[in-house]
């Protein structure tokens, strides 16, 4: 299976190519990732920049595990923008891009999990 968004090199190394362990990490990401993105969106809408920053910060390791390097970089930018404690067009667009790309990555990872399980 060709992967467009996720890169499993880091996860493969972390798990010593143990597919069962890789599947556990992937399932955890598939469970917690959408929840984190929803909190990020909610905090942005509410103008709660401190919790937005904290949530993005804690989401970055998950992005790294799944090889979403561009999204990890984008999360760094979002974290920096949120630290300024003001809404901006750039912040909103960056959050939307993070959500859209991660949602595509979730679908891709779900298909990969199905492949591992067979």
Tab-separated table of N, CA, C and O in Angstrom:
chain	number	residue	atom	x	y	z
A	1	UNK	N	0.848	-1.179	0.000
A	1	UNK	CA	0.000	0.000	0.000
A	1	UNK	C	0.896	1.245	0.000
A	1	UNK	O	1.783	1.378	0.834
A	2	UNK	N	0.633	2.138	-0.933
A	2	UNK	CA	1.398	3.392	-0.996
A	2	UNK	C	0.748	4.418	-0.074
A	2	UNK	O	-0.457	4.629	-0.101
A	3	UNK	N	1.575	5.035	0.744
A	3	UNK	CA	1.089	6.000	1.722
A	3	UNK	C	1.465	7.405	1.283
A	3	UNK	O	2.629	7.685	1.024
A	4	UNK	N	0.464	8.278	1.216
A	4	UNK	CA	0.688	9.650	0.782
A	4	UNK	C	0.998	10.581	1.960
A	4	UNK	O	1.827	11.474	1.846
A	5	UNK	N	0.338	10.369	3.085
A	5	UNK	CA	0.452	11.295	4.211
A	5	UNK	C	1.356	10.769	5.319
A	5	UNK	O	2.216	11.479	5.793
A	6	UNK	N	1.097	9.564	5.749
A	6	UNK	CA	1.871	9.024	6.863
A	6	UNK	C	3.144	8.357	6.353
A	6	UNK	O	3.189	7.849	5.238
A	7	UNK	N	4.153	8.415	7.197
A	7	UNK	CA	5.422	7.738	6.926
A	7	UNK	C	5.732	6.928	8.174
A	7	UNK	O	5.871	7.475	9.256
A	8	UNK	N	5.833	5.629	7.996
A	8	UNK	CA	5.915	4.741	9.145
A	8	UNK	C	7.332	4.410	9.574
A	8	UNK	O	7.525	3.559	10.445
A	9	UNK	N	8.328	5.071	9.027
A	9	UNK	CA	9.720	4.763	9.360
A	9	UNK	C	9.990	4.898	10.860
A	9	UNK	O	10.575	4.007	11.477
A	10	UNK	N	9.602	6.014	11.442
A	10	UNK	CA	9.854	6.241	12.871
A	10	UNK	C	9.117	5.203	13.713
A	10	UNK	O	9.686	4.613	14.632
A	11	UNK	N	7.850	4.984	13.396
A	11	UNK	CA	7.044	4.026	14.146
A	11	UNK	C	7.620	2.614	13.999
A	11	UNK	O	7.705	1.872	14.981
A	12	UNK	N	8.017	2.269	12.813
A	12	UNK	CA	8.607	0.951	12.551
A	12	UNK	C	9.871	0.765	13.409
A	12	UNK	O	10.065	-0.278	14.027
A	13	UNK	N	10.706	1.801	13.451
A	13	UNK	CA	11.929	1.730	14.257
A	13	UNK	C	11.598	1.671	15.745
A	13	UNK	O	12.182	0.875	16.486
A	14	UNK	N	10.670	2.507	16.192
A	14	UNK	CA	10.261	2.535	17.592
A	14	UNK	C	9.758	1.172	18.052
A	14	UNK	O	10.028	0.740	19.175
A	15	UNK	N	9.051	0.484	17.193
A	15	UNK	CA	8.421	-0.798	17.533
A	15	UNK	C	9.232	-2.004	17.062
A	15	UNK	O	8.735	-3.138	17.114
A	16	UNK	N	10.434	-1.775	16.589
A	16	UNK	CA	11.270	-2.870	16.067
A	16	UNK	C	10.516	-3.708	15.029
A	16	UNK	O	10.572	-4.930	15.044
A	17	UNK	N	9.748	-3.023	14.191
A	17	UNK	CA	8.962	-3.647	13.114
A	17	UNK	C	7.912	-4.635	13.612
A	17	UNK	O	7.410	-5.442	12.846
A	18	UNK	N	7.565	-4.557	14.888
A	18	UNK	CA	6.527	-5.410	15.459
A	18	UNK	C	5.164	-4.843	15.050
A	18	UNK	O	4.716	-3.821	15.578
A	19	UNK	N	4.526	-5.526	14.115
A	19	UNK	CA	3.263	-5.037	13.558
A	19	UNK	C	2.190	-4.874	14.630
A	19	UNK	O	1.404	-3.932	14.591
A	20	UNK	N	2.174	-5.772	15.610
A	20	UNK	CA	1.188	-5.664	16.693
A	20	UNK	C	1.349	-4.384	17.485
A	20	UNK	O	0.366	-3.702	17.790
A	21	UNK	N	2.578	-4.042	17.809
A	21	UNK	CA	2.835	-2.789	18.535
A	21	UNK	C	2.532	-1.581	17.659
A	21	UNK	O	1.984	-0.582	18.133
A	22	UNK	N	2.911	-1.663	16.389
A	22	UNK	CA	2.631	-0.562	15.464
A	22	UNK	C	1.120	-0.339	15.375
A	22	UNK	O	0.658	0.801	15.373
A	23	UNK	N	0.378	-1.422	15.343
A	23	UNK	CA	-1.076	-1.343	15.279
A	23	UNK	C	-1.635	-0.667	16.534
A	23	UNK	O	-2.543	0.156	16.441
A	24	UNK	N	-1.065	-0.967	17.691
A	24	UNK	CA	-1.523	-0.332	18.936
A	24	UNK	C	-1.309	1.184	18.882
A	24	UNK	O	-2.199	1.953	19.241
A	25	UNK	N	-0.125	1.620	18.448
A	25	UNK	CA	0.149	3.056	18.341
A	25	UNK	C	-0.779	3.711	17.312
A	25	UNK	O	-1.287	4.816	17.538
A	26	UNK	N	-0.966	3.027	16.198
A	26	UNK	CA	-1.825	3.588	15.149
A	26	UNK	C	-3.260	3.736	15.651
A	26	UNK	O	-3.893	4.780	15.441
A	27	UNK	N	-3.766	2.714	16.331
A	27	UNK	CA	-5.136	2.774	16.854
A	27	UNK	C	-5.278	3.878	17.907
A	27	UNK	O	-6.295	4.563	17.958
A	28	UNK	N	-4.257	4.044	18.724
A	28	UNK	CA	-4.274	5.120	19.714
A	28	UNK	C	-4.350	6.484	19.018
A	28	UNK	O	-5.128	7.357	19.417
A	29	UNK	N	-3.565	6.658	17.968
A	29	UNK	CA	-3.586	7.901	17.205
A	29	UNK	C	-4.956	8.113	16.559
A	29	UNK	O	-5.486	9.223	16.562
A	30	UNK	N	-5.529	7.041	16.030
A	30	UNK	CA	-6.846	7.150	15.390
A	30	UNK	C	-7.939	7.478	16.403
A	30	UNK	O	-8.947	8.094	16.047
A	31	UNK	N	-7.738	7.097	17.646
A	31	UNK	CA	-8.711	7.406	18.688
A	31	UNK	C	-8.511	8.820	19.229
A	31	UNK	O	-9.458	9.590	19.360
A	32	UNK	N	-7.271	9.160	19.557
A	32	UNK	CA	-7.019	10.439	20.230
A	32	UNK	C	-6.856	11.614	19.264
A	32	UNK	O	-7.137	12.752	19.631
A	33	UNK	N	-6.409	11.349	18.048
A	33	UNK	CA	-6.180	12.429	17.090
A	33	UNK	C	-7.411	13.255	16.769
A	33	UNK	O	-7.383	14.492	16.895
A	34	UNK	N	-8.527	12.621	16.376
A	34	UNK	CA	-9.735	13.410	16.092
A	34	UNK	C	-10.229	14.196	17.310
A	34	UNK	O	-10.706	15.319	17.167
A	35	UNK	N	-10.075	13.616	18.495
A	35	UNK	CA	-10.470	14.329	19.719
A	35	UNK	C	-9.604	15.573	19.923
A	35	UNK	O	-10.118	16.636	20.280
A	36	UNK	N	-8.307	15.426	19.706
A	36	UNK	CA	-7.399	16.579	19.855
A	36	UNK	C	-7.741	17.665	18.848
A	36	UNK	O	-7.781	18.848	19.194
A	37	UNK	N	-8.016	17.278	17.618
A	37	UNK	CA	-8.357	18.269	16.593
A	37	UNK	C	-9.657	18.992	16.925
A	37	UNK	O	-9.772	20.195	16.678
A	38	UNK	N	-10.606	18.263	17.485
A	38	UNK	CA	-11.875	18.896	17.866
A	38	UNK	C	-11.644	19.906	18.992
A	38	UNK	O	-12.189	21.010	18.965
A	39	UNK	N	-10.816	19.529	19.971
A	39	UNK	CA	-10.509	20.477	21.054
A	39	UNK	C	-9.779	21.705	20.507
A	39	UNK	O	-10.063	22.833	20.917
A	40	UNK	N	-8.859	21.500	19.587
A	40	UNK	CA	-8.119	22.615	18.986
A	40	UNK	C	-9.094	23.578	18.319
A	40	UNK	O	-9.017	24.795	18.516
A	41	UNK	N	-10.019	23.043	17.535
A	41	UNK	CA	-11.012	23.887	16.859
A	41	UNK	C	-11.892	24.623	17.854
A	41	UNK	O	-12.170	25.815	17.687
A	42	UNK	N	-12.325	23.927	18.881
A	42	UNK	CA	-13.184	24.536	19.898
A	42	UNK	C	-12.450	25.660	20.617
A	42	UNK	O	-12.994	26.761	20.795
A	43	UNK	N	-11.221	25.398	21.029
A	43	UNK	CA	-10.452	26.428	21.730
A	43	UNK	C	-10.223	27.645	20.840
A	43	UNK	O	-10.270	28.781	21.315
A	44	UNK	N	-10.004	27.415	19.568
A	44	UNK	CA	-9.815	28.539	18.643
A	44	UNK	C	-11.100	29.367	18.551
A	44	UNK	O	-11.062	30.599	18.661
A	45	UNK	N	-12.231	28.687	18.357
A	45	UNK	CA	-13.519	29.397	18.256
A	45	UNK	C	-13.820	30.187	19.527
A	45	UNK	O	-14.373	31.283	19.468
A	46	UNK	N	-13.441	29.611	20.672
A	46	UNK	CA	-13.717	30.272	21.959
A	46	UNK	C	-12.698	31.351	22.303
A	46	UNK	O	-12.879	32.087	23.269
A	47	UNK	N	-11.605	31.414	21.543
A	47	UNK	CA	-10.552	32.370	21.864
A	47	UNK	C	-9.723	31.941	23.072
A	47	UNK	O	-9.077	32.767	23.716
A	48	UNK	N	-9.732	30.652	23.351
A	48	UNK	CA	-8.989	30.099	24.485
A	48	UNK	C	-7.595	29.692	23.980
A	48	UNK	O	-7.314	28.522	23.740
A	49	UNK	N	-6.736	30.675	23.827
A	49	UNK	CA	-5.444	30.456	23.170
A	49	UNK	C	-4.463	29.653	24.018
A	49	UNK	O	-3.629	28.924	23.478
A	50	UNK	N	-4.571	29.740	25.332
A	50	UNK	CA	-3.659	28.975	26.189
A	50	UNK	C	-3.940	27.476	26.086
A	50	UNK	O	-3.029	26.678	25.911
A	51	UNK	N	-5.204	27.085	26.166
A	51	UNK	CA	-5.538	25.664	26.024
A	51	UNK	C	-5.308	25.195	24.588
A	51	UNK	O	-4.931	24.036	24.377
A	52	UNK	N	-5.519	26.061	23.627
A	52	UNK	CA	-5.207	25.744	22.231
A	52	UNK	C	-3.720	25.424	22.106
A	52	UNK	O	-3.340	24.383	21.558
A	53	UNK	N	-2.897	26.292	22.647
A	53	UNK	CA	-1.447	26.093	22.578
A	53	UNK	C	-1.040	24.788	23.252
A	53	UNK	O	-0.264	24.009	22.709
A	54	UNK	N	-1.572	24.519	24.430
A	54	UNK	CA	-1.236	23.305	25.176
A	54	UNK	C	-1.669	22.046	24.422
A	54	UNK	O	-0.938	21.051	24.389
A	55	UNK	N	-2.849	22.084	23.843
A	55	UNK	CA	-3.359	20.920	23.123
A	55	UNK	C	-2.530	20.641	21.878
A	55	UNK	O	-2.177	19.491	21.599
A	56	UNK	N	-2.196	21.690	21.144
A	56	UNK	CA	-1.353	21.524	19.966
A	56	UNK	C	0.014	20.980	20.373
A	56	UNK	O	0.553	20.072	19.736
A	57	UNK	N	0.553	21.507	21.453
A	57	UNK	CA	1.862	21.049	21.934
A	57	UNK	C	1.832	19.549	22.254
A	57	UNK	O	2.749	18.809	21.876
A	58	UNK	N	0.792	19.088	22.907
A	58	UNK	CA	0.712	17.675	23.277
A	58	UNK	C	0.380	16.775	22.088
A	58	UNK	O	0.616	15.568	22.146
A	59	UNK	N	-0.141	17.340	21.012
A	59	UNK	CA	-0.486	16.576	19.807
A	59	UNK	C	0.742	16.327	18.928
A	59	UNK	O	0.777	15.366	18.164
A	60	UNK	N	1.749	17.156	19.056
A	60	UNK	CA	2.932	17.062	18.184
A	60	UNK	C	3.642	15.711	18.238
A	60	UNK	O	4.011	15.189	17.178
A	61	UNK	N	3.840	15.097	19.406
A	61	UNK	CA	4.509	13.792	19.400
A	61	UNK	C	3.744	12.727	18.599
A	61	UNK	O	4.354	11.883	17.941
A	62	UNK	N	2.439	12.784	18.653
A	62	UNK	CA	1.637	11.831	17.885
A	62	UNK	C	1.862	12.026	16.387
A	62	UNK	O	1.947	11.060	15.631
A	63	UNK	N	1.948	13.271	15.977
A	63	UNK	CA	2.217	13.562	14.567
A	63	UNK	C	3.585	13.012	14.164
A	63	UNK	O	3.740	12.442	13.087
A	64	UNK	N	4.547	13.156	15.071
A	64	UNK	CA	5.900	12.654	14.797
A	64	UNK	C	5.903	11.134	14.684
A	64	UNK	O	6.549	10.578	13.781
A	65	UNK	N	5.198	10.453	15.572
A	65	UNK	CA	5.155	8.983	15.534
A	65	UNK	C	4.612	8.475	14.206
A	65	UNK	O	5.051	7.434	13.713
A	66	UNK	N	3.665	9.194	13.649
A	66	UNK	CA	3.035	8.762	12.400
A	66	UNK	C	3.730	9.329	11.166
A	66	UNK	O	3.270	9.143	10.046
A	67	UNK	N	4.841	10.020	11.388
A	67	UNK	CA	5.618	10.529	10.261
A	67	UNK	C	4.964	11.684	9.535
A	67	UNK	O	5.259	11.948	8.374
A	68	UNK	N	4.100	12.395	10.214
A	68	UNK	CA	3.441	13.568	9.628
A	68	UNK	C	4.316	14.797	9.888
A	68	UNK	O	3.928	15.726	10.599
A	69	UNK	N	5.497	14.773	9.300
A	69	UNK	CA	6.505	15.802	9.563
A	69	UNK	C	6.023	17.203	9.207
A	69	UNK	O	6.249	18.151	9.963
A	70	UNK	N	5.363	17.348	8.069
A	70	UNK	CA	4.855	18.665	7.675
A	70	UNK	C	3.816	19.168	8.673
A	70	UNK	O	3.762	20.362	8.979
A	71	UNK	N	2.994	18.256	9.181
A	71	UNK	CA	1.966	18.654	10.142
A	71	UNK	C	2.586	18.960	11.505
A	71	UNK	O	2.100	19.832	12.223
A	72	UNK	N	3.663	18.280	11.838
A	72	UNK	CA	4.366	18.607	13.083
A	72	UNK	C	4.944	20.021	12.989
A	72	UNK	O	4.847	20.809	13.931
A	73	UNK	N	5.498	20.359	11.826
A	73	UNK	CA	6.019	21.711	11.606
A	73	UNK	C	4.882	22.736	11.675
A	73	UNK	O	5.020	23.791	12.302
A	74	UNK	N	3.759	22.412	11.052
A	74	UNK	CA	2.598	23.304	11.093
A	74	UNK	C	2.095	23.458	12.529
A	74	UNK	O	1.724	24.563	12.945
A	75	UNK	N	2.101	22.378	13.292
A	75	UNK	CA	1.675	22.452	14.696
A	75	UNK	C	2.590	23.386	15.488
A	75	UNK	O	2.117	24.128	16.355
A	76	UNK	N	3.879	23.374	15.187
A	76	UNK	CA	4.802	24.319	15.829
A	76	UNK	C	4.386	25.755	15.533
A	76	UNK	O	4.395	26.612	16.417
A	77	UNK	N	4.025	26.025	14.279
A	77	UNK	CA	3.596	27.367	13.900
A	77	UNK	C	2.301	27.751	14.613
A	77	UNK	O	2.160	28.877	15.100
A	78	UNK	N	1.369	26.813	14.690
A	78	UNK	CA	0.105	27.076	15.379
A	78	UNK	C	0.365	27.378	16.847
A	78	UNK	O	-0.208	28.312	17.413
A	79	UNK	N	1.245	26.604	17.445
A	79	UNK	CA	1.588	26.817	18.852
A	79	UNK	C	2.170	28.213	19.061
A	79	UNK	O	1.801	28.921	20.005
A	80	UNK	N	3.046	28.644	18.164
A	80	UNK	CA	3.645	29.977	18.265
A	80	UNK	C	2.594	31.068	18.070
A	80	UNK	O	2.596	32.075	18.791
A	81	UNK	N	1.711	30.877	17.109
A	81	UNK	CA	0.655	31.868	16.873
A	81	UNK	C	-0.297	31.944	18.070
A	81	UNK	O	-0.715	33.035	18.472
A	82	UNK	N	-0.638	30.792	18.638
A	82	UNK	CA	-1.542	30.772	19.793
A	82	UNK	C	-0.907	31.455	21.000
A	82	UNK	O	-1.605	32.061	21.818
A	83	UNK	N	0.403	31.371	21.103
A	83	UNK	CA	1.115	32.014	22.220
A	83	UNK	C	0.967	33.534	22.173
A	83	UNK	O	1.101	34.205	23.194
A	84	UNK	N	0.657	34.076	20.984
A	84	UNK	CA	0.441	35.518	20.854
A	84	UNK	C	-0.911	35.939	21.415
A	84	UNK	O	-1.202	37.133	21.541
A	85	UNK	N	-1.744	34.960	21.702
A	85	UNK	CA	-3.047	35.161	22.354
A	85	UNK	C	-3.984	36.109	21.605
A	85	UNK	O	-4.674	36.933	22.197
A	86	UNK	N	-3.975	35.948	20.285
A	86	UNK	CA	-4.944	36.714	19.497
A	86	UNK	C	-5.294	35.934	18.244
A	86	UNK	O	-4.481	35.190	17.708
A	87	UNK	N	-6.520	36.106	17.833
A	87	UNK	CA	-7.000	35.434	16.636
A	87	UNK	C	-6.391	36.096	15.408
A	87	UNK	O	-6.162	37.303	15.381
A	88	UNK	N	-6.117	35.269	14.421
A	88	UNK	CA	-5.607	35.817	13.163
A	88	UNK	C	-6.055	34.909	12.028
A	88	UNK	O	-6.380	33.735	12.234
A	89	UNK	N	-6.058	35.468	10.840
A	89	UNK	CA	-6.418	34.679	9.663
A	89	UNK	C	-5.433	33.528	9.482
A	89	UNK	O	-5.824	32.405	9.180
A	90	UNK	N	-4.172	33.801	9.703
A	90	UNK	CA	-3.144	32.772	9.555
A	90	UNK	C	-3.371	31.623	10.536
A	90	UNK	O	-3.247	30.456	10.165
A	91	UNK	N	-3.723	31.932	11.765
A	91	UNK	CA	-3.971	30.897	12.760
A	91	UNK	C	-5.160	30.033	12.344
A	91	UNK	O	-5.085	28.803	12.364
A	92	UNK	N	-6.235	30.661	11.955
A	92	UNK	CA	-7.421	29.920	11.523
A	92	UNK	C	-7.146	29.041	10.318
A	92	UNK	O	-7.564	27.876	10.267
A	93	UNK	N	-6.442	29.574	9.337
A	93	UNK	CA	-6.107	28.791	8.137
A	93	UNK	C	-5.174	27.639	8.470
A	93	UNK	O	-5.315	26.543	7.918
A	94	UNK	N	-4.239	27.865	9.362
A	94	UNK	CA	-3.304	26.808	9.749
A	94	UNK	C	-4.027	25.674	10.470
A	94	UNK	O	-3.755	24.496	10.224
A	95	UNK	N	-4.947	26.014	11.343
A	95	UNK	CA	-5.722	24.997	12.048
A	95	UNK	C	-6.556	24.204	11.053
A	95	UNK	O	-6.624	22.967	11.126
A	96	UNK	N	-7.168	24.885	10.113
A	96	UNK	CA	-7.987	24.199	9.104
A	96	UNK	C	-7.130	23.258	8.255
A	96	UNK	O	-7.543	22.132	7.945
A	97	UNK	N	-5.944	23.690	7.889
A	97	UNK	CA	-5.035	22.839	7.110
A	97	UNK	C	-4.603	21.619	7.929
A	97	UNK	O	-4.542	20.499	7.411
A	98	UNK	N	-4.317	21.820	9.202
A	98	UNK	CA	-3.958	20.710	10.083
A	98	UNK	C	-5.096	19.694	10.140
A	98	UNK	O	-4.876	18.492	9.991
A	99	UNK	N	-6.309	20.175	10.344
A	99	UNK	CA	-7.472	19.291	10.423
A	99	UNK	C	-7.670	18.515	9.131
A	99	UNK	O	-7.850	17.296	9.150
A	100	UNK	N	-7.649	19.205	8.010
A	100	UNK	CA	-7.904	18.576	6.714
A	100	UNK	C	-6.869	17.506	6.398
A	100	UNK	O	-7.219	16.393	5.987
A	101	UNK	N	-5.607	17.827	6.606
A	101	UNK	CA	-4.551	16.875	6.316
A	101	UNK	C	-4.603	15.690	7.272
A	101	UNK	O	-4.447	14.541	6.848
A	102	UNK	N	-4.838	15.946	8.535
A	102	UNK	CA	-4.914	14.853	9.502
A	102	UNK	C	-6.096	13.937	9.215
A	102	UNK	O	-5.992	12.717	9.354
A	103	UNK	N	-7.213	14.501	8.798
A	103	UNK	CA	-8.372	13.670	8.473
A	103	UNK	C	-8.062	12.739	7.302
A	103	UNK	O	-8.442	11.566	7.316
A	104	UNK	N	-7.327	13.232	6.326
A	104	UNK	CA	-6.906	12.377	5.210
A	104	UNK	C	-5.926	11.314	5.707
A	104	UNK	O	-5.992	10.149	5.299
A	105	UNK	N	-5.034	11.699	6.610
A	105	UNK	CA	-4.073	10.750	7.175
A	105	UNK	C	-4.780	9.685	8.009
A	105	UNK	O	-4.374	8.515	7.993
A	106	UNK	N	-5.843	10.054	8.720
A	106	UNK	CA	-6.601	9.077	9.505
A	106	UNK	C	-7.173	8.001	8.588
A	106	UNK	O	-7.110	6.810	8.910
A	107	UNK	N	-7.723	8.408	7.463
A	107	UNK	CA	-8.287	7.442	6.513
A	107	UNK	C	-7.201	6.519	5.982
A	107	UNK	O	-7.391	5.303	5.870
A	108	UNK	N	-6.076	7.097	5.651
A	108	UNK	CA	-4.954	6.320	5.147
A	108	UNK	C	-4.457	5.336	6.210
A	108	UNK	O	-4.204	4.160	5.924
A	109	UNK	N	-4.341	5.794	7.434
A	109	UNK	CA	-3.860	4.947	8.517
A	109	UNK	C	-4.869	3.853	8.848
A	109	UNK	O	-4.486	2.717	9.153
A	110	UNK	N	-6.142	4.178	8.774
A	110	UNK	CA	-7.186	3.168	9.007
A	110	UNK	C	-7.051	2.027	7.991
A	110	UNK	O	-7.134	0.848	8.348
A	111	UNK	N	-6.817	2.384	6.736
A	111	UNK	CA	-6.620	1.355	5.706
A	111	UNK	C	-5.362	0.529	5.993
A	111	UNK	O	-5.355	-0.697	5.812
A	112	UNK	N	-4.310	1.191	6.470
A	112	UNK	CA	-3.075	0.478	6.809
A	112	UNK	C	-3.321	-0.475	7.974
A	112	UNK	O	-2.844	-1.607	7.969
A	113	UNK	N	-4.085	-0.052	8.963
A	113	UNK	CA	-4.409	-0.918	10.105
A	113	UNK	C	-5.180	-2.156	9.638
A	113	UNK	O	-4.906	-3.268	10.099
A	114	UNK	N	-6.115	-1.954	8.745
A	114	UNK	CA	-6.880	-3.070	8.201
A	114	UNK	C	-5.951	-4.059	7.501
A	114	UNK	O	-6.074	-5.272	7.674
A	115	UNK	N	-4.999	-3.535	6.790
A	115	UNK	CA	-4.019	-4.390	6.106
A	115	UNK	C	-3.172	-5.168	7.126
A	115	UNK	O	-2.907	-6.352	6.934
A	116	UNK	N	-2.739	-4.505	8.184
A	116	UNK	CA	-1.953	-5.191	9.222
A	116	UNK	C	-2.755	-6.285	9.903
A	116	UNK	O	-2.204	-7.283	10.336
A	117	UNK	N	-4.046	-6.066	10.052
A	117	UNK	CA	-4.887	-7.025	10.772
A	117	UNK	C	-5.204	-8.268	9.952
A	117	UNK	O	-5.661	-9.253	10.511
A	118	UNK	N	-4.967	-8.222	8.657
A	118	UNK	CA	-5.286	-9.383	7.811
A	118	UNK	C	-4.093	-10.270	7.610
A	118	UNK	O	-2.993	-9.997	7.910
